[in-house]
Each structure stands twice: as C-alpha cells, then as structure tokens.
mmCIF file of C-alpha atoms in Angstrom:
data_model
loop_
_atom_site.group_PDB
_atom_site.id
_atom_site.type_symbol
_atom_site.label_atom_id
_atom_site.label_comp_id
_atom_site.label_asym_id
_atom_site.label_seq_id
_atom_site.Cartn_x
_atom_site.Cartn_y
_atom_site.Cartn_z
ATOM 1 C CA MET O 155 -1.231 6.496 -0.830
ATOM 2 C CA VAL O 156 -4.019 7.884 -3.638
ATOM 3 C CA ASN O 157 -1.967 11.585 -4.031
ATOM 4 C CA ASP O 158 0.897 8.869 -4.712
ATOM 5 C CA LEU O 159 -0.442 6.453 -6.886
ATOM 6 C CA THR O 160 -2.137 9.111 -8.936
ATOM 7 C CA ARG O 161 1.083 10.669 -9.872
ATOM 8 C CA SER O 162 2.882 7.408 -10.839
ATOM 9 C CA VAL O 163 -0.772 6.594 -13.526
ATOM 10 C CA ASP O 164 -0.267 7.446 -16.322
ATOM 11 C CA PHE O 165 -3.641 9.508 -17.089
ATOM 12 C CA GLU O 166 -4.946 11.066 -19.979
ATOM 13 C CA LYS O 167 -6.556 14.448 -19.735
ATOM 14 C CA PHE O 168 -9.666 15.416 -21.738
ATOM 15 C CA SER O 169 -10.521 19.819 -21.052
ATOM 16 C CA TRP O 170 -14.504 20.716 -21.584
ATOM 17 C CA LYS O 171 -14.359 24.407 -21.393
ATOM 18 C CA ILE O 172 -18.276 25.261 -21.548
ATOM 19 C CA GLU O 173 -18.621 28.484 -22.054
ATOM 20 C CA ASP O 174 -21.701 30.892 -22.647
ATOM 21 C CA PHE O 175 -23.220 28.678 -20.116
ATOM 22 C CA SER O 176 -25.725 30.780 -19.413
ATOM 23 C CA LYS O 177 -27.161 30.111 -23.176
ATOM 24 C CA GLN O 178 -26.632 25.780 -22.249
ATOM 25 C CA ASN O 179 -29.103 23.540 -22.595
ATOM 26 C CA VAL O 180 -28.475 22.738 -18.807
ATOM 27 C CA MET O 181 -31.059 20.043 -18.799
ATOM 28 C CA LYS O 182 -28.848 17.709 -20.807
ATOM 29 C CA LEU O 183 -25.452 19.366 -20.758
ATOM 30 C CA ARG O 184 -23.012 16.858 -22.116
ATOM 31 C CA SER O 185 -19.372 17.557 -23.799
ATOM 32 C CA LYS O 186 -18.701 16.274 -27.318
ATOM 33 C CA PRO O 187 -17.199 12.221 -27.748
ATOM 34 C CA PHE O 188 -14.070 11.868 -26.529
ATOM 35 C CA LYS O 189 -11.781 8.964 -27.347
ATOM 36 C CA ILE O 190 -8.604 7.666 -25.052
ATOM 37 C CA ARG O 191 -6.644 4.919 -25.787
ATOM 38 C CA GLY O 192 -8.828 3.243 -27.470
ATOM 39 C CA CYS O 193 -12.402 4.068 -25.750
ATOM 40 C CA THR O 194 -15.327 6.594 -26.026
ATOM 41 C CA TRP O 195 -15.947 8.978 -23.209
ATOM 42 C CA ARG O 196 -18.495 11.656 -22.327
ATOM 43 C CA ILE O 197 -18.617 14.016 -19.915
ATOM 44 C CA LEU O 198 -21.973 14.597 -18.176
ATOM 45 C CA VAL O 199 -23.203 17.185 -15.758
ATOM 46 C CA HIS O 200 -26.569 15.763 -14.076
ATOM 47 C CA PRO O 201 -29.559 18.019 -15.546
ATOM 48 C CA LEU O 202 -29.658 21.770 -13.866
ATOM 49 C CA ARG O 203 -33.669 21.699 -13.066
ATOM 50 C CA ARG O 204 -35.773 23.564 -10.999
ATOM 51 C CA ASP O 205 -35.393 20.868 -8.349
ATOM 52 C CA VAL O 206 -32.374 20.303 -7.961
ATOM 53 C CA ASP O 207 -29.398 22.795 -6.203
ATOM 54 C CA HIS O 208 -25.995 21.333 -6.445
ATOM 55 C CA PHE O 209 -23.686 20.389 -8.838
ATOM 56 C CA SER O 210 -21.702 17.431 -10.249
ATOM 57 C CA VAL O 211 -20.794 15.610 -13.040
ATOM 58 C CA TYR O 212 -20.575 12.287 -14.411
ATOM 59 C CA LEU O 213 -18.117 10.216 -17.074
ATOM 60 C CA MET O 214 -20.064 8.159 -19.438
ATOM 61 C CA VAL O 215 -18.861 5.295 -21.277
ATOM 62 C CA ALA O 216 -20.048 6.299 -24.631
ATOM 63 C CA ASP O 217 -19.265 3.318 -27.243
ATOM 64 C CA SER O 218 -21.730 1.344 -28.379
ATOM 65 C CA LEU O 219 -21.952 -1.652 -26.678
ATOM 66 C CA PRO O 220 -24.295 -4.368 -24.987
ATOM 67 C CA PRO O 221 -25.926 -4.311 -22.230
ATOM 68 C CA TYR O 222 -24.058 -7.290 -20.966
ATOM 69 C CA GLY O 223 -21.089 -9.237 -21.963
ATOM 70 C CA TRP O 224 -18.484 -6.658 -21.296
ATOM 71 C CA ASP O 225 -16.308 -4.471 -18.553
ATOM 72 C CA ARG O 226 -14.174 -1.911 -18.085
ATOM 73 C CA ASN O 227 -11.652 -1.436 -15.423
ATOM 74 C CA THR O 228 -11.054 2.361 -14.955
ATOM 75 C CA PHE O 229 -9.038 4.636 -12.546
ATOM 76 C CA PHE O 230 -9.744 7.772 -13.147
ATOM 77 C CA LYS O 231 -10.438 12.079 -11.691
ATOM 78 C CA LEU O 232 -12.485 14.320 -12.598
ATOM 79 C CA VAL O 233 -11.733 17.827 -12.272
ATOM 80 C CA LEU O 234 -13.508 21.010 -11.814
ATOM 81 C CA ILE O 235 -11.607 24.059 -12.566
ATOM 82 C CA ASN O 236 -11.714 26.839 -9.795
ATOM 83 C CA GLN O 237 -10.168 29.820 -12.825
ATOM 84 C CA LEU O 238 -9.207 32.372 -10.091
ATOM 85 C CA ASP O 239 -7.412 30.299 -7.054
ATOM 86 C CA ASP O 240 -6.311 26.778 -8.624
ATOM 87 C CA ASN O 241 -5.238 25.213 -5.198
ATOM 88 C CA LYS O 242 -9.585 25.718 -4.920
ATOM 89 C CA SER O 243 -10.246 23.791 -8.304
ATOM 90 C CA ILE O 244 -12.700 20.291 -6.744
ATOM 91 C CA GLU O 245 -11.168 17.057 -8.120
ATOM 92 C CA LYS O 246 -12.607 13.875 -7.360
ATOM 93 C CA VAL O 247 -10.887 10.203 -7.991
ATOM 94 C CA THR O 248 -11.853 7.103 -8.529
ATOM 95 C CA LYS O 249 -11.008 3.456 -9.856
ATOM 96 C CA GLN O 250 -14.698 1.784 -10.967
ATOM 97 C CA LYS O 251 -15.855 -1.210 -13.274
ATOM 98 C CA PHE O 252 -18.309 0.425 -15.931
ATOM 99 C CA ASN O 253 -20.690 -2.439 -17.703
ATOM 100 C CA GLY O 254 -23.750 -2.491 -18.714
ATOM 101 C CA GLY O 255 -25.450 -2.398 -15.568
ATOM 102 C CA HIS O 256 -23.045 1.547 -14.644
ATOM 103 C CA ARG O 257 -22.283 3.077 -17.947
ATOM 104 C CA SER O 258 -21.456 6.589 -15.807
ATOM 105 C CA TRP O 259 -19.661 7.421 -12.479
ATOM 106 C CA GLY O 260 -19.530 10.359 -10.942
ATOM 107 C CA SER O 261 -20.730 12.614 -7.862
ATOM 108 C CA PHE O 262 -21.538 15.475 -5.821
ATOM 109 C CA PHE O 263 -19.017 18.635 -6.081
ATOM 110 C CA LEU O 264 -20.346 21.943 -5.169
ATOM 111 C CA ASP O 265 -23.574 23.723 -4.098
ATOM 112 C CA LEU O 266 -25.193 26.040 -7.176
ATOM 113 C CA SER O 267 -24.528 28.734 -5.286
ATOM 114 C CA ASP O 268 -21.044 28.346 -4.691
ATOM 115 C CA PHE O 269 -20.715 27.514 -8.763
ATOM 116 C CA TYR O 270 -21.794 30.687 -10.093
ATOM 117 C CA ASN O 271 -20.250 32.818 -7.371
ATOM 118 C CA GLN O 272 -16.953 31.027 -6.390
ATOM 119 C CA GLY O 273 -14.595 31.790 -9.822
ATOM 120 C CA TYR O 274 -16.154 28.223 -11.193
ATOM 121 C CA LEU O 275 -18.177 30.149 -13.204
ATOM 122 C CA VAL O 276 -15.546 33.006 -14.643
ATOM 123 C CA ARG O 277 -16.921 35.127 -18.035
ATOM 124 C CA ASN O 278 -20.019 32.636 -18.349
ATOM 125 C CA THR O 279 -17.479 29.913 -19.237
ATOM 126 C CA CYS O 280 -16.965 26.567 -16.755
ATOM 127 C CA ILE O 281 -13.712 23.966 -17.595
ATOM 128 C CA ILE O 282 -13.825 20.608 -16.776
ATOM 129 C CA GLU O 283 -11.193 18.001 -16.599
ATOM 130 C CA ALA O 284 -11.590 14.425 -16.875
ATOM 131 C CA HIS O 285 -7.894 11.544 -16.599
ATOM 132 C CA ILE O 286 -8.451 8.502 -17.543
ATOM 133 C CA CYS O 287 -6.329 5.447 -17.037
ATOM 134 C CA VAL O 288 -8.020 2.086 -18.788
ATOM 135 C CA SER O 289 -6.192 -0.422 -17.879
ATOM 136 C CA ASP O 290 -6.478 -3.625 -16.002
ATOM 137 C CA LEU O 291 -3.228 -3.240 -14.678
ATOM 138 C CA ALA O 292 -4.761 -0.228 -12.863
ATOM 139 C CA PRO O 293 -3.651 0.351 -8.997
ATOM 140 C CA ASN O 294 -5.709 -2.225 -7.309
ATOM 141 C CA ILE O 295 -7.090 0.031 -5.120
ATOM 142 C CA GLN O 296 -11.016 0.819 -4.114
ATOM 143 C CA VAL O 297 -11.006 4.819 -3.239
ATOM 144 C CA HIS O 298 -13.800 4.457 -2.559
ATOM 145 C CA PRO O 299 -15.702 1.212 -1.662
ATOM 146 C CA ASN O 300 -18.989 2.820 0.290
ATOM 147 C CA CYS O 301 -20.210 4.036 -3.310
ATOM 148 C CA SER O 302 -23.105 2.537 -4.529
ATOM 149 C CA PRO O 303 -25.912 2.509 -7.479
ATOM 150 C CA SER O 304 -28.833 4.814 -4.814
ATOM 151 C CA HIS O 305 -30.482 7.756 -5.927
ATOM 152 C CA GLU O 306 -29.798 9.140 -2.994
ATOM 153 C CA SER O 307 -25.790 8.796 -4.140
ATOM 154 C CA LEU O 308 -26.943 12.038 -7.220
ATOM 155 C CA ALA O 309 -27.282 14.596 -5.546
ATOM 156 C CA GLY O 310 -25.783 13.028 -1.596
ATOM 157 C CA GLY O 311 -22.410 13.996 0.371
ATOM 158 C CA GLN O 312 -20.729 16.885 1.383
ATOM 159 C CA ALA O 313 -18.108 18.876 -0.585
ATOM 160 C CA THR O 314 -15.258 21.314 1.136
ATOM 161 C CA LYS O 315 -12.930 23.427 -2.301
ATOM 162 C CA SER O 316 -9.405 21.332 -2.226
ATOM 163 C CA SER O 317 -7.258 20.358 -4.634
ATOM 164 C CA SER O 318 -6.845 17.405 -2.382
ATOM 165 C CA GLU O 319 -10.854 16.594 -1.667
ATOM 166 C CA ARG O 320 -11.564 12.876 -2.459
ATOM 167 C CA ASP O 321 -15.616 12.251 -2.232
ATOM 168 C CA SER O 322 -17.175 8.850 -3.124
ATOM 169 C CA ILE O 323 -17.938 8.824 -7.109
ATOM 170 C CA SER O 324 -21.302 7.082 -7.447
ATOM 171 C CA PRO O 325 -23.038 5.176 -10.292
ATOM 172 C CA ARG O 326 -25.628 6.048 -12.786
ATOM 173 C CA THR O 327 -27.651 2.689 -13.705
ATOM 174 C CA SER O 328 -28.258 1.154 -17.295
ATOM 175 C CA GLY O 329 -31.325 3.398 -17.656
ATOM 176 C CA SER O 330 -29.358 6.725 -17.356
ATOM 177 C CA SER O 331 -26.912 5.661 -19.931
ATOM 178 C CA ALA O 332 -28.666 6.055 -22.617
ATOM 179 C CA ALA O 333 -28.785 9.467 -22.434
ATOM 180 C CA GLU O 334 -31.659 10.251 -24.991
ATOM 181 C CA GLY O 335 -34.578 12.300 -25.553
ATOM 182 C CA GLU O 336 -36.237 15.135 -25.592
ATOM 183 C CA ILE O 337 -34.843 18.547 -24.026
ATOM 184 C CA GLN O 338 -37.476 19.632 -20.999
ATOM 185 C CA ASP O 339 -38.260 23.059 -20.160
ATOM 186 C CA ALA O 340 -36.888 24.364 -16.982
ATOM 187 C CA ASN O 341 -40.456 25.097 -15.959
ATOM 188 C CA SER O 342 -42.044 21.209 -16.352
ATOM 189 C CA LEU O 343 -43.791 19.166 -14.126
ATOM 190 C CA THR O 344 -41.557 16.656 -12.082
ATOM 191 C CA LEU O 345 -43.028 13.090 -11.313
ATOM 192 C CA ARG O 346 -43.709 13.793 -7.781
ATOM 193 C CA GLU O 347 -46.125 16.735 -9.310
ATOM 194 C CA LEU O 348 -47.266 14.247 -11.932
ATOM 195 C CA ILE O 349 -48.427 11.701 -9.596
ATOM 196 C CA ASP O 350 -49.274 10.795 -6.117
ATOM 197 C CA LEU O 351 -45.420 8.279 -4.598
ATOM 198 C CA GLU O 352 -47.307 8.608 -1.004
ATOM 199 C CA SER O 353 -49.898 6.291 -2.519
ATOM 200 C CA LEU O 354 -47.683 3.265 -3.486
ATOM 201 C CA GLY O 355 -47.106 0.957 -1.245
ATOM 202 C CA ALA O 356 -44.025 -0.316 0.223
ATOM 203 C CA GLU O 357 -42.623 -2.914 -2.545
ATOM 204 C CA GLU O 358 -43.717 -0.511 -4.995
ATOM 205 C CA GLU O 359 -41.549 2.444 -2.983
ATOM 206 C CA ALA O 360 -38.773 1.146 -4.577
ATOM 207 C CA PHE O 361 -39.615 2.199 -7.705
ATOM 208 C CA ILE O 362 -39.256 5.624 -6.997
ATOM 209 C CA PRO O 363 -35.926 6.627 -7.421
ATOM 210 C CA LEU O 364 -35.317 4.437 -11.022
ATOM 211 C CA LEU O 365 -38.700 6.707 -12.072
ATOM 212 C CA GLU O 366 -37.375 9.668 -10.889
ATOM 213 C CA GLU O 367 -34.068 8.785 -12.602
ATOM 214 C CA VAL O 368 -35.159 8.261 -15.650
ATOM 215 C CA CYS O 369 -37.683 10.794 -15.839
ATOM 216 C CA ILE O 370 -34.217 13.953 -15.118
ATOM 217 C CA TRP O 371 -32.871 11.698 -18.502
ATOM 218 C CA HIS O 372 -36.066 11.083 -20.547
ATOM 219 C CA PRO O 373 -38.478 14.163 -19.709
ATOM 220 C CA ASN O 374 -40.092 13.302 -22.996
ATOM 221 C CA LEU O 375 -42.066 10.574 -20.307
ATOM 222 C CA ILE O 376 -43.804 13.336 -18.251
ATOM 223 C CA GLN O 377 -44.452 15.153 -21.156
ATOM 224 C CA CYS O 378 -46.193 12.280 -22.989
ATOM 225 C CA GLN O 379 -47.963 12.016 -19.369
ATOM 226 C CA LYS O 380 -49.694 15.396 -19.269
ATOM 227 C CA GLU O 381 -53.349 15.274 -20.975
ATOM 228 C CA ARG O 382 -53.544 11.965 -19.715
ATOM 229 C CA THR O 383 -56.278 11.082 -16.729
ATOM 230 C CA ARG O 384 -54.585 10.841 -13.177
ATOM 231 C CA ARG O 385 -55.369 6.862 -12.085
ATOM 232 C CA PHE O 386 -53.847 6.845 -16.220
ATOM 233 C CA ARG O 387 -50.234 8.345 -14.925
ATOM 234 C CA GLN O 388 -50.837 5.978 -11.860
ATOM 235 C CA TRP O 389 -51.153 2.918 -13.780
ATOM 236 C CA ALA O 390 -48.187 3.726 -16.194
ATOM 237 C CA PHE O 391 -45.352 5.058 -14.172
ATOM 238 C CA THR O 392 -46.058 1.859 -11.762
ATOM 239 C CA SER O 393 -45.833 -0.400 -14.670
ATOM 240 C CA LEU O 394 -42.467 1.367 -15.724
ATOM 241 C CA GLY O 395 -41.481 0.733 -12.303
ATOM 242 C CA GLN O 396 -41.773 -2.383 -12.143
ATOM 243 C CA VAL O 397 -39.820 -3.313 -15.716
ATOM 244 C CA LEU O 398 -36.905 -1.488 -13.934
ATOM 245 C CA HIS O 399 -37.133 -2.436 -11.068
ATOM 246 C CA PHE O 400 -36.711 -5.938 -12.857
ATOM 247 C CA LEU O 401 -34.172 -5.211 -14.585
ATOM 248 C CA LYS O 402 -32.040 -3.721 -11.852
ATOM 249 C CA THR O 403 -32.592 -6.479 -9.733
ATOM 250 C CA LYS O 404 -33.025 -9.826 -11.604
ATOM 251 C CA ARG O 405 -29.634 -11.427 -11.707
ATOM 252 C CA VAL O 406 -29.114 -13.694 -15.259
ATOM 253 C CA LYS O 407 -28.328 -16.229 -13.608
ATOM 254 C CA ASP O 408 -31.661 -16.398 -11.400
ATOM 255 C CA MET O 409 -34.051 -16.329 -14.555
ATOM 256 C CA SER O 410 -36.326 -18.508 -15.064
ATOM 257 C CA GLU O 411 -38.765 -19.088 -18.186
ATOM 258 C CA GLU O 412 -41.434 -17.840 -15.606
ATOM 259 C CA ASP O 413 -39.578 -14.637 -15.043
ATOM 260 C CA ILE O 414 -39.156 -13.810 -18.783
ATOM 261 C CA LYS O 415 -42.679 -14.550 -19.504
ATOM 262 C CA HIS O 416 -43.510 -12.223 -16.676
ATOM 263 C CA LEU O 417 -40.967 -9.876 -18.114
ATOM 264 C CA TYR O 418 -42.706 -10.261 -21.134
ATOM 265 C CA ASP O 419 -46.251 -10.329 -19.808
ATOM 266 C CA LEU O 420 -45.622 -7.071 -18.085
ATOM 267 C CA TRP O 421 -43.698 -5.551 -21.809
ATOM 268 C CA LYS O 422 -45.804 -6.338 -23.974
ATOM 269 C CA GLU O 423 -48.628 -4.050 -22.169
ATOM 270 C CA LEU O 424 -46.590 -0.977 -21.241
ATOM 271 C CA VAL O 425 -45.340 -0.760 -24.486
ATOM 272 C CA ARG O 426 -49.438 -1.454 -26.258
ATOM 273 C CA SER O 427 -51.096 0.937 -23.487
ATOM 274 C CA SER O 428 -48.443 3.652 -21.654
ATOM 275 C CA GLY O 429 -48.103 5.380 -24.644
ATOM 276 C CA PHE O 430 -44.335 6.119 -23.582
ATOM 277 C CA ASP O 431 -41.664 6.065 -26.197
ATOM 278 C CA LEU O 432 -39.557 3.746 -24.564
ATOM 279 C CA ALA O 433 -36.943 3.217 -27.337
ATOM 280 C CA TRP O 434 -34.419 3.364 -25.414
ATOM 281 C CA LEU O 435 -35.652 0.916 -22.481
ATOM 282 C CA GLU O 436 -35.917 -1.802 -25.897
ATOM 283 C CA PRO O 437 -32.322 -2.423 -26.111
ATOM 284 C CA TYR O 438 -31.704 -3.892 -22.395
ATOM 285 C CA VAL O 439 -35.666 -5.701 -22.378
ATOM 286 C CA GLN O 440 -35.188 -7.595 -25.397
ATOM 287 C CA SER O 441 -31.733 -8.879 -24.105
ATOM 288 C CA ALA O 442 -33.356 -9.786 -20.517
ATOM 289 C CA LEU O 443 -36.106 -11.802 -22.819
ATOM 290 C CA GLY O 444 -33.510 -13.603 -24.997
ATOM 291 C CA LEU O 445 -31.841 -15.069 -21.585
ATOM 292 C CA LYS O 446 -33.802 -18.485 -22.377
ATOM 293 C CA ASP O 447 -32.311 -19.369 -25.535
ATOM 294 C CA TYR O 448 -28.827 -18.068 -23.234
ATOM 295 C CA MET O 449 -29.512 -20.090 -20.307
ATOM 296 C CA GLU O 450 -30.271 -22.923 -22.816
ATOM 297 C CA ARG O 451 -26.960 -22.399 -25.049
ATOM 298 C CA ALA O 452 -25.310 -22.621 -21.547
ATOM 299 C CA LYS O 453 -26.667 -25.740 -20.969
ATOM 300 C CA GLN O 454 -26.692 -26.886 -23.208
ATOM 301 C CA LEU O 455 -22.665 -26.179 -22.567
ATOM 302 C CA LYS O 456 -21.854 -27.020 -19.907
ATOM 303 C CA LYS O 457 -22.972 -30.460 -20.636
ATOM 304 C CA VAL O 458 -20.920 -31.145 -23.447
ATOM 305 C CA LYS O 459 -17.844 -29.280 -21.459
ATOM 306 C CA ASP O 460 -18.846 -31.700 -18.664
ATOM 307 C CA THR O 461 -18.747 -34.778 -21.120
ATOM 308 C CA VAL O 462 -15.307 -33.246 -22.559
ATOM 309 C CA VAL O 463 -13.902 -33.333 -19.259
ATOM 310 C CA ALA O 464 -15.440 -36.484 -17.687
ATOM 311 C CA LEU O 465 -13.218 -37.826 -20.832
ATOM 312 C CA GLU O 466 -10.703 -36.265 -20.308
ATOM 313 C CA ILE O 467 -9.961 -38.393 -16.973
ATOM 314 C CA LYS O 468 -10.990 -41.866 -18.934
ATOM 315 C CA MET O 469 -8.143 -41.410 -20.385
ATOM 316 C CA LYS O 470 -6.074 -40.367 -18.271
ATOM 317 C CA ARG O 471 -6.671 -42.502 -16.141
ATOM 318 C CA LEU O 472 -6.708 -45.514 -19.457
ATOM 319 C CA ARG O 473 -3.276 -44.236 -19.941
ATOM 320 C CA GLY O 474 -2.048 -44.760 -16.837
ATOM 321 C CA GLU O 475 -3.122 -48.154 -16.779
ATOM 322 C CA LEU O 476 -1.426 -48.470 -19.707
ATOM 323 C CA ALA O 477 1.484 -47.323 -18.597
ATOM 324 C CA ALA O 478 1.486 -49.708 -16.120
ATOM 325 C CA SER O 479 1.220 -52.473 -18.491
ATOM 326 C CA GLU O 480 3.862 -50.862 -20.767
ATOM 327 C CA ARG O 481 5.774 -51.938 -17.801
ATOM 328 C CA GLU O 482 4.326 -55.149 -16.531
ATOM 329 C CA PHE O 483 5.465 -56.276 -20.093
ATOM 330 C CA GLU O 484 8.469 -55.418 -20.554
ATOM 331 C CA ILE O 485 9.278 -57.545 -17.066
ATOM 332 C CA ALA O 486 7.599 -60.408 -18.521
ATOM 333 C CA ARG O 487 9.744 -60.443 -21.458
ATOM 334 C CA ARG O 488 13.103 -60.146 -20.013
ATOM 335 C CA ARG O 489 11.993 -63.010 -17.563
ATOM 336 C CA LEU O 490 11.226 -64.923 -20.464
ATOM 337 C CA SER O 491 14.244 -64.345 -22.058
ATOM 338 C CA GLU O 492 16.264 -65.289 -18.912
ATOM 339 C CA VAL O 493 14.155 -68.473 -19.058
ATOM 340 C CA ARG O 494 15.020 -69.458 -22.724
ATOM 341 C CA ARG O 495 18.796 -68.957 -22.473
ATOM 342 C CA SER O 496 18.819 -71.974 -19.894
ATOM 343 C CA PHE O 497 16.673 -73.752 -21.492
ATOM 344 C CA ASN O 498 17.198 -76.522 -23.215
ATOM 345 C CA GLU O 499 14.251 -77.402 -25.929
ATOM 346 C CA MET O 500 13.404 -81.893 -25.846
ATOM 347 C CA ASP O 501 11.049 -83.164 -28.477
ATOM 348 C CA MET O 502 8.595 -84.124 -26.086
ATOM 349 C CA ASN O 503 7.264 -87.007 -28.660
ATOM 350 C CA SER O 504 10.124 -89.203 -28.303
ATOM 351 C CA ALA O 505 11.064 -92.030 -25.777
ATOM 352 C CA ILE O 506 12.934 -91.364 -22.735
ATOM 353 C CA GLY O 507 14.910 -94.573 -23.517
ATOM 354 C CA TYR O 508 17.857 -96.129 -21.657
ATOM 355 C CA ALA O 509 21.982 -96.887 -22.028
ATOM 356 C CA MET O 510 23.063 -101.017 -22.585
ATOM 357 C CA PHE O 511 26.582 -99.319 -21.285
#
C-alpha cells in the first residue's frame, strides 16, 4: 500500500550532495535551506560525535515560526543513495505533522562502519535526497504509528539496506529545532562525563534525554561549564532540565498562574546564575510566560462567544413565537372579516320601539 501511495503522491525532490565529507564539520552538518511549495526546509545529519556509531538523517522546518499555533502536514521520504548499487539505497517514508514542538523528524539509517565502507560514501562524497509533499490532502495514512519523541528513537532501530525499506521516523523536540551554537570539538566532554547523572533522583531522571539532546545541538552548554565546580555543574544542568521538562510536558490548557510563576522563578534563576547562553530557548520560555495574557483573552473570548450563542438562541425562540403570533393574528383577522360581512350594525342608543299596525 505504501509503495502504491508513494507512486501516486506528487513529491518534489531536493538532492543534497555533500562533497569533501571528511573535511566537513560533522558536529553540525546540515544542508542549505531549500523551498518546496512555499515552505522552507533543511536536511540534518545527526552529529557524528565520538559516542555515536550510527548515521541518522532528519528533515527540519527552517522557516521562522512561533513556538506554537501552527502545524504542517507532510508526507515525505528521506533517501541515502548507494552510489555503487542503487538497489541498496536506503529510503525512509512517513507522514508526519510538524509543529512548534516537533520541528524535525528523522531516522536511523545504518551503522557508521557500513556508511563508510558499503558504497554510501564514494570519493569522499555522499548524496541524500528529500522527497516532500506538503498538503492537508496528502494520503491519510500513518506509516509509522509507533514513532515518538523519545531519546532512544534518535539512535534506535535496525536497518536493512534495501530500496523498499520503511523504518520508523522519529521527531526531534522543540529544543533541538533551533540547532544553533558554537562548533564542538570532536574530543570535547559529554554530559555524562561532566556531571553525575547517577545521583539524580527518580523524578530528575526524565531530564537526562532532554539534556543530552540539547547538549548535542548546543555544545556550548558543556563548554561554558568546564571550569565550574562539579556541584555547580550539577545544579546548573538540573535547573536547565527542570525548564526543559516543564516545556516538554506541560500542556497549554493545563497552565495555571502557579505554573507560570514557577516557570518564571526557574527561568530567572537559571539565566542569572547558570552562565548558559540560552538565547535559543528564550522565545519558548517567553511564549509560555505569556500564556497568562493569552488565557485571559481566551476566557474573555469564550465569555463573549457564549453570550452571542445565548442571544442567538433567544432570537430564534422569539422569531418562532413571533411567527406563531403572526399566524394566529392572520386567522383572527380573517374571522373578523367574515363576522363583519354577516353583521348589521344598529344604533345602540336608540329605543327598541314597536309598530301600531
């Protein structure tokens, strides 16, 4: 079924040829922005740091869009070309909804050793294609119902090298969507080497995948903490994890004034004392902090809307009563006309009288 659909869908293709691959900054490898059907995209390669042994590719929304209030239904394929045997090219196909929380979707393609040795990198060049269909009328299917924004999905799964392969494509969260920051040296520290993750409590363990992901895309988070004490680093990353977890798990409809105040206090202390450069995260936090005004306006809108609906119902009822009264009036008017025609009026003040003959 998927094969039939992909043949019938009107895809537009972008081909990214990466030359001099060994000379590229593999920590921050991305295509130039390209437009398809009015939407701007990039292709990303998962950072090839020293603790990564797989080759993964992502499609990312590259438009300047707010953290929420938009979505983009997209049916797309990512293809890693095998330059020696086209039948071994690896293709991943899926339909996903991009939005402020999930600006990037991608998948594990193959082990790095196979990438380097099995025809995917030839003459220090590799080729990646993106085939994209952006439309609310795209096929109403979910090719990969099990994909989720989990940390494990970034490197998960097994891949076989065939052109008909369809593996799960996983999202990157909003924290990874603004993948900007300093270039990280391949020999730099990892988060696990910088702080003691084992000492985190059960609740704080949920911070780990979020922190590891943002540190991959923003290596300056680790670099700026190298000279700090271990206790300070532990506090700084735990505080950052609290903010990330809040943004990741809290729903707009569940936000209360207490939640907004809690986030404000967390953010204020984090910005003031941690030493992190959090310009990439600030728009999302400010949007969340602005939800109080949004919620008040939404409440006011609902109140006015309810009033309009109530008045509309009342108007319909009154119109019905008016129509019924008009029908009764017309019947009464006709009856009056009939009675008048058979009725001879007399002077009510005259005497009745009598005749003499």
